[in-house]
Short mmCIF file of C-alpha atoms in Angstrom, two decimals:
data_model
loop_
_atom_site.label_atom_id
_atom_site.label_comp_id
_atom_site.label_asym_id
_atom_site.label_seq_id
_atom_site.Cartn_x
_atom_site.Cartn_y
_atom_site.Cartn_z
CA UNK A 1 1.95 9.16 -14.02
CA UNK A 2 0.69 5.74 -13.13
CA UNK A 3 -0.85 3.52 -15.68
CA UNK A 4 -4.64 3.05 -15.39
CA UNK A 5 -5.92 -0.43 -14.68
CA UNK A 6 -8.44 -2.30 -16.76
CA UNK A 7 -11.37 -0.56 -15.09
CA UNK A 8 -10.56 3.01 -16.03
CA UNK A 9 -13.69 3.44 -18.17
CA UNK A 10 -15.98 2.30 -15.36
CA UNK A 11 -18.49 4.85 -14.48
CA UNK A 12 -17.79 7.76 -12.47
CA UNK A 13 -19.45 7.61 -9.35
CA UNK A 14 -22.03 9.66 -7.72
CA UNK A 15 -24.31 10.75 -10.53
CA UNK A 16 -24.36 7.71 -12.83
CA UNK A 17 -26.37 4.53 -12.61
CA UNK A 18 -25.00 1.69 -10.57
CA UNK A 19 -26.34 -1.03 -12.84
CA UNK A 20 -25.91 -1.86 -16.50
CA UNK A 21 -28.31 -3.80 -18.69
CA UNK A 22 -27.20 -6.69 -20.80
CA UNK A 23 -26.23 -4.65 -23.89
CA UNK A 24 -24.23 -2.09 -21.96
CA UNK A 25 -22.49 -4.74 -19.94
CA UNK A 26 -21.71 -6.67 -23.18
CA UNK A 27 -20.22 -3.49 -24.72
CA UNK A 28 -18.08 -3.01 -21.61
CA UNK A 29 -16.86 -6.63 -21.58
CA UNK A 30 -15.93 -6.37 -25.31
CA UNK A 31 -14.02 -3.16 -24.59
CA UNK A 32 -12.05 -4.44 -21.66
CA UNK A 33 -11.51 -8.08 -22.76
CA UNK A 34 -10.36 -7.48 -26.31
CA UNK A 35 -8.72 -10.94 -26.58
CA UNK A 36 -12.06 -12.70 -26.06
CA UNK A 37 -11.96 -16.15 -24.41
CA UNK A 38 -15.27 -15.75 -22.61
CA UNK A 39 -19.04 -16.08 -23.13
CA UNK A 40 -21.63 -13.54 -22.07
CA UNK A 41 -25.24 -14.38 -22.86
CA UNK A 42 -28.74 -14.70 -21.57
CA UNK A 43 -30.03 -18.13 -20.59
CA UNK A 44 -33.45 -18.74 -19.01
CA UNK A 45 -33.78 -15.13 -18.01
CA UNK A 46 -30.36 -15.12 -16.36
CA UNK A 47 -27.25 -13.20 -17.34
CA UNK A 48 -24.39 -15.70 -17.68
CA UNK A 49 -20.69 -14.95 -17.94
CA UNK A 50 -18.29 -17.94 -18.53
CA UNK A 51 -14.55 -18.32 -18.99
CA UNK A 52 -11.88 -20.95 -18.61
CA UNK A 53 -8.25 -20.91 -17.54
CA UNK A 54 -5.21 -23.18 -17.24
CA UNK A 55 -2.76 -23.31 -14.34
CA UNK A 56 -5.21 -22.50 -11.58
CA UNK A 57 -4.63 -24.62 -8.53
CA UNK A 58 -6.78 -24.82 -5.41
CA UNK A 59 -4.73 -22.09 -3.67
CA UNK A 60 -5.37 -19.54 -6.39
CA UNK A 61 -9.05 -20.44 -6.48
CA UNK A 62 -9.32 -19.88 -2.72
CA UNK A 63 -7.32 -16.65 -3.07
CA UNK A 64 -9.80 -15.54 -5.71
CA UNK A 65 -12.45 -15.35 -3.00
CA UNK A 66 -10.53 -12.44 -1.55
CA UNK A 67 -10.83 -10.71 -4.99
CA UNK A 68 -14.52 -11.15 -4.96
CA UNK A 69 -14.64 -9.86 -1.36
CA UNK A 70 -13.05 -6.64 -2.57
CA UNK A 71 -16.28 -5.82 -4.49
CA UNK A 72 -18.95 -7.99 -2.81
CA UNK A 73 -18.53 -7.88 0.90
CA UNK A 74 -21.20 -10.29 2.04
CA UNK A 75 -21.49 -13.78 0.44
CA UNK A 76 -21.83 -17.36 1.48
CA UNK A 77 -20.32 -20.56 0.16
CA UNK A 78 -23.28 -22.86 -0.46
CA UNK A 79 -21.59 -25.79 -2.26
CA UNK A 80 -18.07 -27.04 -1.61
CA UNK A 81 -17.14 -30.49 -3.01
CA UNK A 82 -14.07 -32.04 -4.48
CA UNK A 83 -13.32 -30.03 -7.65
CA UNK A 84 -16.37 -27.75 -7.26
CA UNK A 85 -17.03 -24.47 -5.35
CA UNK A 86 -20.01 -22.22 -5.56
CA UNK A 87 -20.93 -19.11 -3.64
CA UNK A 88 -23.79 -16.49 -3.62
CA UNK A 89 -23.96 -12.85 -2.62
CA UNK A 90 -26.11 -11.96 0.37
CA UNK A 91 -28.10 -8.93 1.12
CA UNK A 92 -26.26 -5.88 2.39
CA UNK A 93 -28.77 -5.81 5.23
CA UNK A 94 -27.18 -8.29 7.66
CA UNK A 95 -30.44 -8.54 9.60
CA UNK A 96 -32.00 -10.22 6.60
CA UNK A 97 -29.03 -11.63 4.74
CA UNK A 98 -30.92 -14.43 2.90
CA UNK A 99 -33.94 -12.36 1.72
CA UNK A 100 -34.57 -12.47 -2.04
CA UNK A 101 -31.47 -14.50 -2.79
CA UNK A 102 -32.79 -15.47 -6.20
CA UNK A 103 -31.88 -12.02 -7.46
CA UNK A 104 -28.31 -12.14 -6.10
CA UNK A 105 -25.20 -12.89 -8.11
CA UNK A 106 -23.64 -16.42 -8.00
CA UNK A 107 -20.16 -17.62 -8.77
CA UNK A 108 -19.36 -21.30 -9.69
CA UNK A 109 -15.90 -22.77 -9.98
CA UNK A 110 -15.27 -26.17 -11.44
CA UNK A 111 -11.66 -27.28 -11.28
CA UNK A 112 -11.42 -31.06 -11.65
CA UNK A 113 -9.26 -30.61 -14.75
CA UNK A 114 -9.28 -27.19 -16.44
CA UNK A 115 -10.74 -24.36 -14.41
CA UNK A 116 -14.19 -23.33 -15.48
CA UNK A 117 -15.88 -20.26 -14.00
CA UNK A 118 -19.50 -19.31 -14.41
CA UNK A 119 -21.17 -16.19 -13.04
CA UNK A 120 -24.89 -15.92 -13.12
CA UNK A 121 -27.58 -13.43 -12.05
CA UNK A 122 -31.26 -12.64 -12.49
CA UNK A 123 -31.40 -9.00 -13.51
CA UNK A 124 -28.84 -6.35 -14.44
CA UNK A 125 -25.26 -6.43 -13.19
CA UNK A 126 -24.02 -3.72 -10.82
CA UNK A 127 -20.77 -1.87 -11.42
CA UNK A 128 -19.19 -3.76 -8.51
CA UNK A 129 -20.32 -7.15 -9.90
CA UNK A 130 -18.79 -6.27 -13.27
CA UNK A 131 -15.50 -5.21 -11.65
CA UNK A 132 -15.44 -8.48 -9.76
CA UNK A 133 -15.84 -10.46 -12.92
CA UNK A 134 -13.16 -8.45 -14.72
CA UNK A 135 -10.79 -8.81 -11.77
CA UNK A 136 -11.30 -12.60 -11.76
CA UNK A 137 -10.58 -12.90 -15.52
CA UNK A 138 -7.41 -10.85 -15.14
CA UNK A 139 -6.30 -12.79 -12.06
CA UNK A 140 -6.74 -16.25 -13.60
CA UNK A 141 -5.29 -15.27 -16.99
CA UNK A 142 -2.11 -13.98 -15.25
CA UNK A 143 -1.95 -17.41 -13.50
CA UNK A 144 -2.14 -19.21 -16.84
CA UNK A 145 0.42 -17.03 -18.48
CA UNK A 146 3.07 -17.68 -15.86
CA UNK A 147 3.80 -13.95 -15.41
CA UNK A 148 4.55 -13.66 -11.72
CA UNK A 149 7.29 -11.02 -11.59
CA UNK A 150 6.11 -8.88 -8.66
CA UNK A 151 8.35 -5.95 -9.60
CA UNK A 152 6.74 -5.43 -12.99
CA UNK A 153 3.23 -5.95 -11.59
CA UNK A 154 3.84 -3.38 -8.85
CA UNK A 155 5.46 -0.89 -11.22
CA UNK A 156 2.45 -1.09 -13.50
CA UNK A 157 0.29 -0.22 -10.44
CA UNK A 158 2.34 2.95 -9.77
CA UNK A 159 4.35 1.53 -6.88
CA UNK A 160 8.13 1.88 -6.63
CA UNK A 161 10.20 -1.17 -5.70
CA UNK A 162 13.40 -0.51 -3.79
CA UNK A 163 15.70 -3.58 -4.29
CA UNK A 164 18.45 -3.46 -1.68
CA UNK A 165 20.98 -5.61 -3.69
CA UNK A 166 20.54 -3.30 -6.73
CA UNK A 167 21.01 -0.26 -4.63
CA UNK A 168 24.22 -1.68 -3.14
CA UNK A 169 25.47 -2.48 -6.68
CA UNK A 170 24.89 1.19 -7.59
CA UNK A 171 26.95 2.33 -4.56
CA UNK A 172 23.88 3.47 -2.66
CA UNK A 173 24.32 1.26 0.40
CA UNK A 174 22.78 2.67 3.58
CA UNK A 175 22.65 1.78 7.21
CA UNK A 176 21.82 3.46 10.46
CA UNK A 177 25.06 5.44 10.12
CA UNK A 178 23.59 7.20 7.01
CA UNK A 179 20.60 8.52 9.13
CA UNK A 180 21.97 11.05 11.51
CA UNK A 181 20.53 11.22 15.02
CA UNK A 182 17.33 9.42 16.00
CA UNK A 183 19.04 6.97 18.36
CA UNK A 184 15.85 6.15 20.23
CA UNK A 185 13.97 5.55 16.91
CA UNK A 186 16.78 3.30 15.67
CA UNK A 187 16.55 1.22 18.86
CA UNK A 188 12.80 0.76 18.43
CA UNK A 189 13.24 -0.22 14.82
CA UNK A 190 15.91 -2.82 15.65
CA UNK A 191 13.54 -4.37 18.17
CA UNK A 192 10.34 -4.17 16.05
CA UNK A 193 11.58 -4.80 12.52
CA UNK A 194 15.25 -5.67 11.91
CA UNK A 195 15.84 -8.42 14.50
CA UNK A 196 12.43 -10.17 13.92
CA UNK A 197 13.03 -10.21 10.11
CA UNK A 198 16.68 -11.37 10.36
CA UNK A 199 16.28 -13.79 13.29
CA UNK A 200 12.62 -14.92 13.61
CA UNK A 201 13.29 -18.18 15.48
CA UNK A 202 13.94 -16.78 18.94
CA UNK A 203 10.66 -14.82 18.65
CA UNK A 204 8.84 -18.07 18.14
CA UNK A 205 10.79 -19.84 20.88
CA UNK A 206 9.97 -17.29 23.62
CA UNK A 207 6.20 -17.81 23.24
CA UNK A 208 6.60 -21.59 23.53
CA UNK A 209 8.22 -20.92 27.00
CA UNK A 210 5.81 -18.22 28.19
CA UNK A 211 2.35 -19.00 26.80
CA UNK A 212 -0.11 -21.88 27.13
CA UNK A 213 -0.61 -21.76 23.40
CA UNK A 214 2.37 -20.84 21.21
CA UNK A 215 1.66 -17.78 19.01
CA UNK A 216 3.60 -15.47 16.79
CA UNK A 217 4.95 -12.16 18.04
CA UNK A 218 6.50 -11.25 14.79
CA UNK A 219 5.42 -7.86 13.55
CA UNK A 220 2.74 -7.73 10.84
CA UNK A 221 2.36 -3.96 10.65
CA UNK A 222 4.26 -1.03 12.15
CA UNK A 223 3.24 2.63 12.09
CA UNK A 224 5.80 5.40 11.54
CA UNK A 225 4.44 8.67 12.88
CA UNK A 226 5.99 12.09 12.63
CA UNK A 227 6.15 15.47 10.89
CA UNK A 228 7.05 15.66 7.23
CA UNK A 229 10.81 15.42 6.61
CA UNK A 230 11.78 13.55 9.79
CA UNK A 231 13.11 10.54 7.84
CA UNK A 232 10.28 7.98 7.88
CA UNK A 233 10.88 6.84 4.25
CA UNK A 234 14.64 7.02 4.62
CA UNK A 235 14.52 4.79 7.65
CA UNK A 236 12.31 2.21 5.86
CA UNK A 237 14.97 2.05 3.13
CA UNK A 238 17.59 1.45 5.78
CA UNK A 239 15.57 -1.46 7.18
CA UNK A 240 15.20 -2.85 3.71
CA UNK A 241 19.01 -2.82 3.27
CA UNK A 242 19.81 -4.14 6.69
CA UNK A 243 17.37 -7.03 6.23
CA UNK A 244 18.00 -7.67 2.52
CA UNK A 245 14.33 -7.57 1.60
CA UNK A 246 12.69 -5.42 -1.10
CA UNK A 247 10.68 -2.43 -0.07
CA UNK A 248 7.50 -1.64 -2.02
CA UNK A 249 6.91 2.13 -1.74
CA UNK A 250 3.27 3.04 -2.40
CA UNK A 251 2.73 6.75 -2.99
CA UNK A 252 -0.85 7.86 -2.33
CA UNK A 253 -1.45 8.97 -5.95
CA UNK A 254 -0.86 5.41 -7.15
CA UNK A 255 -3.81 4.16 -5.08
CA UNK A 256 -6.47 6.86 -5.28
CA UNK A 257 -8.62 7.09 -8.40
CA UNK A 258 -11.72 9.04 -9.33
CA UNK A 259 -13.28 5.92 -10.79
CA UNK A 260 -15.73 3.98 -8.74
CA UNK A 261 -14.20 1.01 -6.87
CA UNK A 262 -10.77 1.38 -8.61
CA UNK A 263 -8.96 2.65 -5.49
CA UNK A 264 -9.84 -0.38 -3.40
CA UNK A 265 -8.95 -2.63 -6.32
CA UNK A 266 -5.58 -0.92 -6.77
CA UNK A 267 -4.78 -1.35 -3.11
CA UNK A 268 -5.80 -4.98 -3.05
CA UNK A 269 -3.64 -5.74 -6.14
CA UNK A 270 -0.61 -4.03 -4.54
CA UNK A 271 -0.89 -6.21 -1.47
CA UNK A 272 -1.36 -9.39 -3.62
CA UNK A 273 1.63 -8.48 -5.82
CA UNK A 274 3.88 -7.81 -2.81
CA UNK A 275 2.93 -11.22 -1.46
CA UNK A 276 4.70 -12.78 -4.44
CA UNK A 277 8.04 -12.00 -2.82
CA UNK A 278 9.22 -14.56 -0.16
CA UNK A 279 9.78 -11.61 2.12
CA UNK A 280 9.04 -7.93 1.54
CA UNK A 281 8.17 -4.63 3.23
CA UNK A 282 5.09 -2.70 2.03
CA UNK A 283 5.44 1.00 2.75
CA UNK A 284 2.13 2.90 2.56
CA UNK A 285 2.98 6.60 2.60
CA UNK A 286 0.40 9.11 3.84
CA UNK A 287 -1.81 6.33 5.03
CA UNK A 288 -4.12 8.87 6.71
CA UNK A 289 -5.29 9.75 3.22
CA UNK A 290 -6.37 6.18 2.70
CA UNK A 291 -8.07 5.45 6.00
CA UNK A 292 -9.39 8.39 8.00
CA UNK A 293 -11.65 7.84 10.97
CA UNK A 294 -15.18 6.54 10.25
CA UNK A 295 -16.40 8.94 12.94
CA UNK A 296 -15.83 11.75 10.56
CA UNK A 297 -18.25 10.31 7.99
CA UNK A 298 -16.98 8.53 4.84
CA UNK A 299 -17.97 8.23 1.23
CA UNK A 300 -18.71 4.70 0.17
CA UNK A 301 -15.52 4.49 -1.94
CA UNK A 302 -13.44 5.47 1.19
CA UNK A 303 -15.27 2.88 3.29
CA UNK A 304 -14.45 0.27 0.75
CA UNK A 305 -10.81 1.31 0.75
CA UNK A 306 -10.60 1.09 4.53
CA UNK A 307 -12.41 -2.30 4.50
CA UNK A 308 -9.81 -3.66 2.05
CA UNK A 309 -6.93 -2.34 4.10
CA UNK A 310 -8.23 -3.85 7.36
CA UNK A 311 -8.83 -7.30 5.68
CA UNK A 312 -5.35 -7.27 4.16
CA UNK A 313 -3.65 -6.39 7.43
CA UNK A 314 -5.45 -9.15 9.35
CA UNK A 315 -2.92 -11.98 9.40
CA UNK A 316 -1.36 -10.88 6.13
CA UNK A 317 2.25 -10.99 7.38
CA UNK A 318 1.81 -14.45 8.80
CA UNK A 319 0.44 -15.82 5.56
CA UNK A 320 2.73 -14.06 3.14
CA UNK A 321 5.95 -12.90 4.69
CA UNK A 322 5.10 -9.25 4.01
CA UNK A 323 5.39 -6.62 6.70
CA UNK A 324 3.38 -3.48 6.27
CA UNK A 325 4.73 -0.08 7.34
CA UNK A 326 2.31 2.80 7.40
CA UNK A 327 3.55 6.43 7.52
CA UNK A 328 1.52 9.38 8.71
CA UNK A 329 1.88 12.83 10.20
CA UNK A 330 -1.79 12.72 11.29
CA UNK A 331 -2.13 9.73 13.52
CA UNK A 332 -5.18 11.21 15.29
CA UNK A 333 -7.09 11.14 11.97
CA UNK A 334 -6.60 7.39 11.50
CA UNK A 335 -9.55 5.06 12.03
CA UNK A 336 -9.35 3.31 15.43
CA UNK A 337 -9.81 -0.16 13.89
CA UNK A 338 -6.84 0.48 11.62
CA UNK A 339 -4.69 1.79 14.49
CA UNK A 340 -5.33 -1.44 16.40
CA UNK A 341 -3.85 -3.47 13.50
CA UNK A 342 -0.39 -1.91 14.04
CA UNK A 343 1.70 -3.98 16.42
CA UNK A 344 4.05 -1.07 17.08
CA UNK A 345 3.76 2.66 16.65
CA UNK A 346 7.07 4.47 16.36
CA UNK A 347 7.10 8.22 16.79
CA UNK A 348 9.77 10.18 14.86
CA UNK A 349 10.23 13.42 16.78
CA UNK A 350 11.68 16.58 15.45
CA UNK A 351 15.39 16.54 16.25
CA UNK A 352 16.63 18.31 19.39
CA UNK A 353 19.71 20.60 19.54
CA UNK A 354 22.17 17.66 19.88
CA UNK A 355 20.52 15.66 17.06
CA UNK A 356 20.38 18.69 14.76
CA UNK A 357 24.10 19.13 15.35
CA UNK A 358 24.67 15.45 14.38
CA UNK A 359 22.55 15.77 11.30
CA UNK A 360 24.46 18.90 10.21
CA UNK A 361 27.63 16.86 10.41
CA UNK A 362 26.43 14.95 7.41
CA UNK A 363 25.95 18.11 5.35
CA UNK A 364 28.62 20.46 6.71
CA UNK A 365 31.55 18.22 7.61
CA UNK A 366 34.01 21.09 7.16
CA UNK A 367 32.58 23.03 10.11
CA UNK A 368 33.69 22.35 13.69
CA UNK A 369 31.37 20.82 16.37
CA UNK A 370 30.81 24.19 18.05
CA UNK A 371 30.05 25.88 14.70
CA UNK A 372 27.43 23.25 13.85
CA UNK A 373 26.00 23.72 17.33
CA UNK A 374 25.54 27.40 16.64
CA UNK A 375 23.65 26.76 13.39
CA UNK A 376 21.51 24.10 15.05
CA UNK A 377 20.35 26.60 17.68
CA UNK A 378 19.13 28.86 14.84
CA UNK A 379 17.06 26.09 13.34
CA UNK A 380 14.86 25.12 16.32
CA UNK A 381 11.88 23.08 15.10
CA UNK A 382 13.63 22.04 11.87
CA UNK A 383 13.26 18.52 10.53
CA UNK A 384 16.11 16.56 9.00
CA UNK A 385 14.87 17.56 5.56
CA UNK A 386 14.76 21.23 6.62
CA UNK A 387 18.38 20.99 7.75
CA UNK A 388 19.42 19.45 4.38
CA UNK A 389 17.44 22.09 2.57
CA UNK A 390 19.18 24.84 4.46
CA UNK A 391 22.64 23.42 3.63
CA UNK A 392 21.58 23.08 -0.02
CA UNK A 393 20.42 26.70 0.00
CA UNK A 394 23.68 27.99 1.55
CA UNK A 395 25.85 26.03 -0.96
CA UNK A 396 23.88 27.14 -4.02
CA UNK A 397 24.11 30.73 -2.79
CA UNK A 398 27.89 30.41 -2.15
CA UNK A 399 28.56 28.94 -5.65
CA UNK A 400 26.45 31.68 -7.23
CA UNK A 401 28.41 34.34 -5.37
CA UNK A 402 31.74 32.81 -6.32
CA UNK A 403 30.78 32.58 -10.03
CA UNK A 404 29.51 36.20 -10.00
CA UNK A 405 32.78 37.45 -8.51
CA UNK A 406 34.95 35.03 -10.56
CA UNK A 407 36.38 33.64 -7.30
CA UNK A 408 37.61 30.00 -6.95
CA UNK A 409 35.12 27.76 -5.30
CA UNK A 410 36.37 26.89 -1.82
CA UNK A 411 34.00 26.16 1.15
CA UNK A 412 31.61 28.52 2.98
CA UNK A 413 32.59 29.40 6.49
CA UNK A 414 30.34 29.74 9.54
CA UNK A 415 29.70 33.44 8.90
CA UNK A 416 28.30 32.69 5.46
CA UNK A 417 25.87 30.17 6.95
CA UNK A 418 24.72 32.63 9.61
CA UNK A 419 24.32 35.44 7.09
CA UNK A 420 22.17 33.18 4.85
CA UNK A 421 19.80 32.17 7.55
CA UNK A 422 17.58 35.21 7.40
CA UNK A 423 16.98 34.67 3.68
CA UNK A 424 16.27 30.92 4.01
CA UNK A 425 12.56 31.39 4.81
CA UNK A 426 11.94 27.76 5.74
CA UNK A 427 8.98 28.68 7.97
CA UNK A 428 7.23 30.95 5.50
#
């Protein structure tokens, strides 16, 4: 079960008010920011929130604009001087973006010495505005504390970090030889991921020779498409080991939340934490659950989630050294704008007879080639996971039979595999 973020008490969605008056907002800030270190008051009919932080350089201040953007999509920078930055939210109606600006929230950053942040607004704060304030406080406090271990941050967000050097130390080394079959897929992955990560220089050099303006052709995002069980996650782990870069596995349940705005905040924080690695791979499993097509009609929370994902993918790899891999078995359900962000789409087909035979060699090495071919013909339409499940089923059944009859445990022969097939029930 993943740990909830700091916004877990924020109002459930559809049937609650989207604004909080001063006293309710004050109660919420006191609940979420128990260590204090901030001011929240009313001055000249404005709600004012102030806090200060150490260790916040210009880069982190500029990055904080992305945090604000996760909650307030339209804003303008209206003052940018040495050591001072201020911005103001605009109307959601882009045809009249500057109408009634006096009632819109403003953020002011002063960073000549110690960072000072002031947020001001005429009128009540919306839930999104409160979340933006809380996210800023959390972001800058983490900067001042010096806690920048991406692994611990990602784990707290419900992601799993696959560290290749640790896996090798445990004896779990893997390469293309540990994924049976899929020769065409392996060739595409070498071209799209492994070689660009290990040897980026030639990919820069080629554009200098072919283009009027040198650009990067290094991958920023790759889509793995295929039925469940065809090895998409396993192949990503192989790439991680071959390239020696950590893989951040993001299961869908670690992102989605029933609380308003928290899903998009979770996703943004996962991207930002992964960017703390010099190089990494971000594996988004079941990405179709995060970003279905807008043509199907979306709830606001889903639109926000898709918006964050699109912004993070735009130039993210070039800025951070993180390559995003999305995995789906429903490519047609993905939003077209999201699909366009993937530089390469790699299809993982169900294995054919020859590939099923090769996969079975990994789970039934005691059988001859022709015997494995006979089993492979029975399992038409099976994925790699189905084949493993079948061999698991046969071996459990064989051990159970040996124990029941007090026989020594040897190895099941072909006939035992064939007799077990009718009871496997993998298509039921």
